[in-house]
Amino acid sequence: GAVVSQHPSRVICKSGTSVKIECRSLDFQATTMFWYRQFPKQSLMLMATSNEGSKATYEQGVEKDKFLINHASLTLSTLTVTSAHPEDSSFYICSARWGNEQYFGPGTRLTVT
Amino acid sequence: LAKTTQPISMDSYEGQEVNITCSHNNIATNDYITWYQQFPSQGPRFIIQGYKTKVTNEVASLFIPADRKSSTLSLPRVSLSDTAVYYCLVGETNFGNEKLTFGTGTRLTIIP
């Protein structure tokens, strides 16, 4: 099956700094990738749809200036959490569609201190 | 996207067959039913997908009645490693780029 990777798997940053998370499709090309956020004991919440070569589409309530998404190639999308705050601490997961299935990355645990 | 309702949690003993039912009363004609499994601190993993009747693969079976307003994921002879959260999703499947809406999921705990 298709493989999606994320880097880093864990990151700790100080409040006010920015953090970049990478999502890669390793063995297929993805014109569209998705970014989700998951708080402890909760379900996944879609944040935005990342489109290769164009602007991302954000879900209602997600600040586009805070969560910057760049999809510069068919195999890479990046999510940058700008001016991170403790409430941004969460598990961030990306996914990419291949055929009729959507494949998820392993997730990135962000902790903001 | 059709909303789904699942039990919040379930417990089962090792070796038993586990059935998790999902309600999706507002399922549309073009919607498929997909189940994902998620272990702690990992991304969801695709288990099975179906449109009607029964679908079986190497890990699970999916039963869908004629009215398609519900579906049942069946896990045969569960083991401790099947402890996870299971999500039922309903949506139109095509070769486009579909957004997935996750419900609350069912937290399955397998007891030794």
Short mmCIF file of C-alpha atoms in Angstrom, two decimals:
data_model
loop_
_atom_site.label_atom_id
_atom_site.label_comp_id
_atom_site.label_asym_id
_atom_site.label_seq_id
_atom_site.Cartn_x
_atom_site.Cartn_y
_atom_site.Cartn_z
CA GLY A 1 0.00 0.00 0.00
CA ALA A 2 0.85 3.65 -0.21
CA VAL A 3 3.07 5.16 2.48
CA VAL A 4 2.83 8.60 4.01
CA SER A 5 5.54 9.85 6.34
CA GLN A 6 5.73 12.80 8.71
CA HIS A 7 8.67 14.61 10.20
CA PRO A 8 9.34 15.17 12.99
CA SER A 9 7.46 12.56 14.99
CA ARG A 10 7.76 14.65 18.14
CA VAL A 11 8.68 18.25 18.71
CA ILE A 12 8.83 20.46 21.78
CA CYS A 13 9.01 24.20 21.30
CA LYS A 14 8.78 27.31 23.39
CA SER A 15 5.75 29.55 23.32
CA GLY A 16 6.02 32.19 20.62
CA THR A 17 8.22 30.20 18.27
CA SER A 18 7.23 28.58 14.98
CA VAL A 19 7.31 24.90 14.12
CA LYS A 20 7.26 23.23 10.70
CA ILE A 21 5.86 19.76 10.16
CA GLU A 22 6.48 17.87 6.92
CA CYS A 23 4.17 15.36 5.26
CA ARG A 24 5.50 13.23 2.40
CA SER A 25 3.93 10.67 0.14
CA LEU A 26 6.79 8.22 -0.34
CA ASP A 27 5.72 6.05 -3.25
CA PHE A 28 2.97 7.98 -4.95
CA GLN A 29 2.10 11.49 -5.99
CA ALA A 30 -0.63 13.39 -4.22
CA THR A 31 -2.12 16.55 -5.63
CA THR A 32 -4.12 16.92 -2.44
CA MET A 33 -3.18 16.26 1.14
CA PHE A 34 -5.15 16.86 4.32
CA TRP A 35 -4.11 18.09 7.73
CA TYR A 36 -5.87 16.98 10.90
CA ARG A 37 -5.47 17.82 14.57
CA GLN A 38 -6.30 15.45 17.39
CA PHE A 39 -6.48 16.35 21.07
CA PRO A 40 -6.17 13.62 23.73
CA LYS A 41 -9.11 11.23 23.86
CA GLN A 42 -10.81 13.07 21.00
CA SER A 43 -11.44 12.38 17.36
CA LEU A 44 -9.55 13.78 14.40
CA MET A 45 -10.57 17.24 13.30
CA LEU A 46 -9.86 18.33 9.76
CA MET A 47 -7.92 21.58 9.69
CA ALA A 48 -7.27 22.19 6.02
CA THR A 49 -6.95 20.75 2.56
CA SER A 50 -3.55 21.25 0.98
CA ASN A 51 -3.55 21.63 -2.80
CA GLU A 52 -0.38 21.31 -4.86
CA GLY A 53 0.45 24.56 -6.57
CA SER A 54 -2.38 26.54 -5.04
CA LYS A 55 -3.62 27.91 -1.75
CA ALA A 56 -4.85 25.63 0.98
CA THR A 57 -8.50 25.49 1.90
CA TYR A 58 -9.10 25.93 5.60
CA GLU A 59 -11.99 24.59 7.65
CA GLN A 60 -14.16 26.99 9.55
CA GLY A 61 -12.52 28.23 12.71
CA VAL A 62 -8.97 27.41 11.65
CA GLU A 63 -6.74 30.48 11.39
CA LYS A 64 -4.95 30.44 8.06
CA ASP A 65 -2.34 32.96 9.23
CA LYS A 66 -1.46 30.82 12.19
CA PHE A 67 -1.36 27.45 10.43
CA LEU A 68 0.56 28.04 7.22
CA ILE A 69 0.33 25.28 4.65
CA ASN A 70 2.59 24.91 1.65
CA HIS A 71 2.23 22.15 -0.94
CA ALA A 72 5.18 22.86 -3.18
CA SER A 73 5.45 19.47 -4.85
CA LEU A 74 3.36 16.41 -5.55
CA THR A 75 4.98 14.54 -2.67
CA LEU A 76 5.41 17.18 0.03
CA SER A 77 3.12 19.35 2.10
CA THR A 78 4.25 21.35 5.10
CA LEU A 79 2.30 22.76 8.03
CA THR A 80 3.89 25.60 9.96
CA VAL A 81 2.43 26.51 13.32
CA THR A 82 3.38 30.14 13.78
CA SER A 83 3.75 31.84 17.16
CA ALA A 84 2.84 28.62 18.89
CA HIS A 85 1.06 28.68 22.23
CA PRO A 86 0.46 25.90 24.77
CA GLU A 87 -3.09 25.46 23.48
CA ASP A 88 -1.62 24.45 20.11
CA SER A 89 -0.13 21.37 21.75
CA SER A 90 -1.74 18.48 19.96
CA PHE A 91 -1.23 15.52 17.66
CA TYR A 92 -1.07 16.64 14.02
CA ILE A 93 -1.77 14.07 11.33
CA CYS A 94 -1.63 14.40 7.57
CA SER A 95 -3.18 12.21 4.92
CA ALA A 96 -3.05 11.78 1.17
CA ARG A 97 -5.42 10.07 -1.19
CA TRP A 98 -4.31 7.27 -3.49
CA GLY A 99 -6.98 5.54 -5.51
CA ASN A 100 -10.12 5.12 -3.43
CA GLU A 101 -8.27 5.11 -0.13
CA GLN A 102 -6.87 7.85 2.04
CA TYR A 103 -3.54 7.04 3.67
CA PHE A 104 -2.51 8.66 6.91
CA GLY A 105 0.88 9.64 8.20
CA PRO A 106 2.10 8.48 11.62
CA GLY A 107 1.41 11.85 13.19
CA THR A 108 3.49 14.53 14.89
CA ARG A 109 3.18 15.21 18.59
CA LEU A 110 3.65 18.93 19.23
CA THR A 111 4.21 20.18 22.75
CA VAL A 112 4.44 23.91 23.35
CA THR A 113 5.94 24.93 26.68
CA LEU B 1 -21.46 14.14 4.59
CA ALA B 2 -23.70 11.72 6.46
CA LYS B 3 -23.31 11.78 10.23
CA THR B 4 -22.42 8.54 11.96
CA THR B 5 -23.19 7.23 15.43
CA GLN B 6 -21.16 4.53 17.15
CA PRO B 7 -20.89 3.20 20.69
CA ILE B 8 -18.28 5.14 22.61
CA SER B 9 -16.58 2.05 23.96
CA MET B 10 -16.68 -1.74 23.96
CA ASP B 11 -14.86 -4.48 25.83
CA SER B 12 -14.28 -8.02 24.65
CA TYR B 13 -12.20 -11.02 25.60
CA GLU B 14 -9.41 -12.44 23.51
CA GLY B 15 -10.52 -14.99 20.96
CA GLN B 16 -14.05 -13.63 20.70
CA GLU B 17 -15.69 -12.19 17.62
CA VAL B 18 -16.38 -8.48 17.99
CA ASN B 19 -19.09 -6.63 16.14
CA ILE B 20 -19.17 -2.84 16.13
CA THR B 21 -22.28 -1.24 14.68
CA CYS B 22 -22.46 2.19 13.14
CA SER B 23 -25.66 4.11 12.37
CA HIS B 24 -25.81 6.41 9.35
CA ASN B 25 -29.45 7.18 8.77
CA ASN B 26 -28.80 9.96 6.27
CA ILE B 27 -26.51 8.01 3.98
CA ALA B 28 -26.73 9.17 0.38
CA THR B 29 -27.01 7.01 -2.72
CA ASN B 30 -23.41 7.62 -3.75
CA ASP B 31 -21.92 7.17 -0.27
CA TYR B 32 -19.59 4.36 0.68
CA ILE B 33 -18.92 3.14 4.22
CA THR B 34 -15.32 3.01 5.38
CA TRP B 35 -13.80 1.86 8.65
CA TYR B 36 -10.47 2.99 10.07
CA GLN B 37 -8.45 1.74 13.03
CA GLN B 38 -6.28 4.00 15.16
CA PHE B 39 -3.74 3.02 17.78
CA PRO B 40 -2.56 5.59 20.35
CA SER B 41 -0.17 8.16 18.92
CA GLN B 42 -0.50 6.80 15.39
CA GLY B 43 -2.39 7.83 12.30
CA PRO B 44 -5.58 5.97 11.34
CA ARG B 45 -5.24 2.84 9.24
CA PHE B 46 -7.76 1.76 6.61
CA ILE B 47 -9.54 -1.48 7.50
CA ILE B 48 -12.37 -2.04 5.06
CA GLN B 49 -14.80 -0.31 2.76
CA GLY B 50 -18.15 -1.31 1.31
CA TYR B 51 -21.28 -0.13 -0.42
CA LYS B 52 -23.84 -2.87 0.24
CA THR B 53 -24.29 -6.45 1.45
CA LYS B 54 -21.06 -7.97 2.69
CA VAL B 55 -17.38 -7.29 2.17
CA THR B 56 -14.60 -9.41 3.60
CA ASN B 57 -10.85 -9.02 3.62
CA GLU B 58 -7.99 -10.59 5.53
CA VAL B 59 -8.66 -8.65 8.72
CA ALA B 60 -12.40 -7.95 8.93
CA SER B 61 -15.86 -8.25 7.46
CA LEU B 62 -18.33 -5.48 6.85
CA PHE B 63 -22.05 -6.17 6.86
CA ILE B 64 -24.42 -3.65 5.32
CA PRO B 65 -28.19 -4.23 5.31
CA ALA B 66 -30.34 -3.45 2.32
CA ASP B 67 -31.44 -0.02 3.60
CA ARG B 68 -27.76 0.93 4.25
CA LYS B 69 -28.73 2.97 7.30
CA SER B 70 -26.29 1.05 9.43
CA SER B 71 -23.25 -1.14 9.07
CA THR B 72 -21.41 -3.63 11.26
CA LEU B 73 -17.69 -4.16 11.40
CA SER B 74 -16.88 -7.70 12.43
CA LEU B 75 -13.47 -8.63 13.80
CA PRO B 76 -12.99 -12.39 14.09
CA ARG B 77 -11.08 -13.88 17.03
CA VAL B 78 -9.71 -10.65 18.44
CA SER B 79 -6.38 -10.43 20.20
CA LEU B 80 -4.86 -7.87 22.56
CA SER B 81 -3.33 -6.09 19.58
CA ASP B 82 -6.82 -5.22 18.33
CA THR B 83 -7.24 -2.79 21.21
CA ALA B 84 -7.72 0.51 19.39
CA VAL B 85 -10.25 3.13 18.38
CA TYR B 86 -12.39 2.22 15.38
CA TYR B 87 -13.95 4.92 13.23
CA CYS B 88 -16.87 4.54 10.85
CA LEU B 89 -16.99 7.09 8.05
CA VAL B 90 -19.56 7.64 5.32
CA GLY B 91 -18.95 9.61 2.18
CA GLU B 92 -18.85 9.62 -1.57
CA THR B 93 -15.85 7.78 -2.86
CA ASN B 94 -14.44 8.77 -6.19
CA PHE B 95 -11.08 9.51 -7.66
CA GLY B 96 -11.28 13.10 -6.57
CA ASN B 97 -10.12 14.46 -3.23
CA GLU B 98 -12.67 13.84 -0.56
CA LYS B 99 -12.59 15.36 2.88
CA LEU B 100 -13.13 12.85 5.65
CA THR B 101 -15.20 13.68 8.71
CA PHE B 102 -14.40 11.55 11.70
CA GLY B 103 -17.02 10.84 14.35
CA THR B 104 -16.33 9.94 17.93
CA GLY B 105 -15.18 6.41 17.15
CA THR B 106 -15.48 3.28 19.28
CA ARG B 107 -12.75 2.56 21.78
CA LEU B 108 -12.36 -1.23 21.77
CA THR B 109 -10.53 -2.82 24.67
CA ILE B 110 -9.56 -6.47 24.48
CA ILE B 111 -9.29 -8.20 27.82
CA PRO B 112 -6.86 -11.12 28.27
#
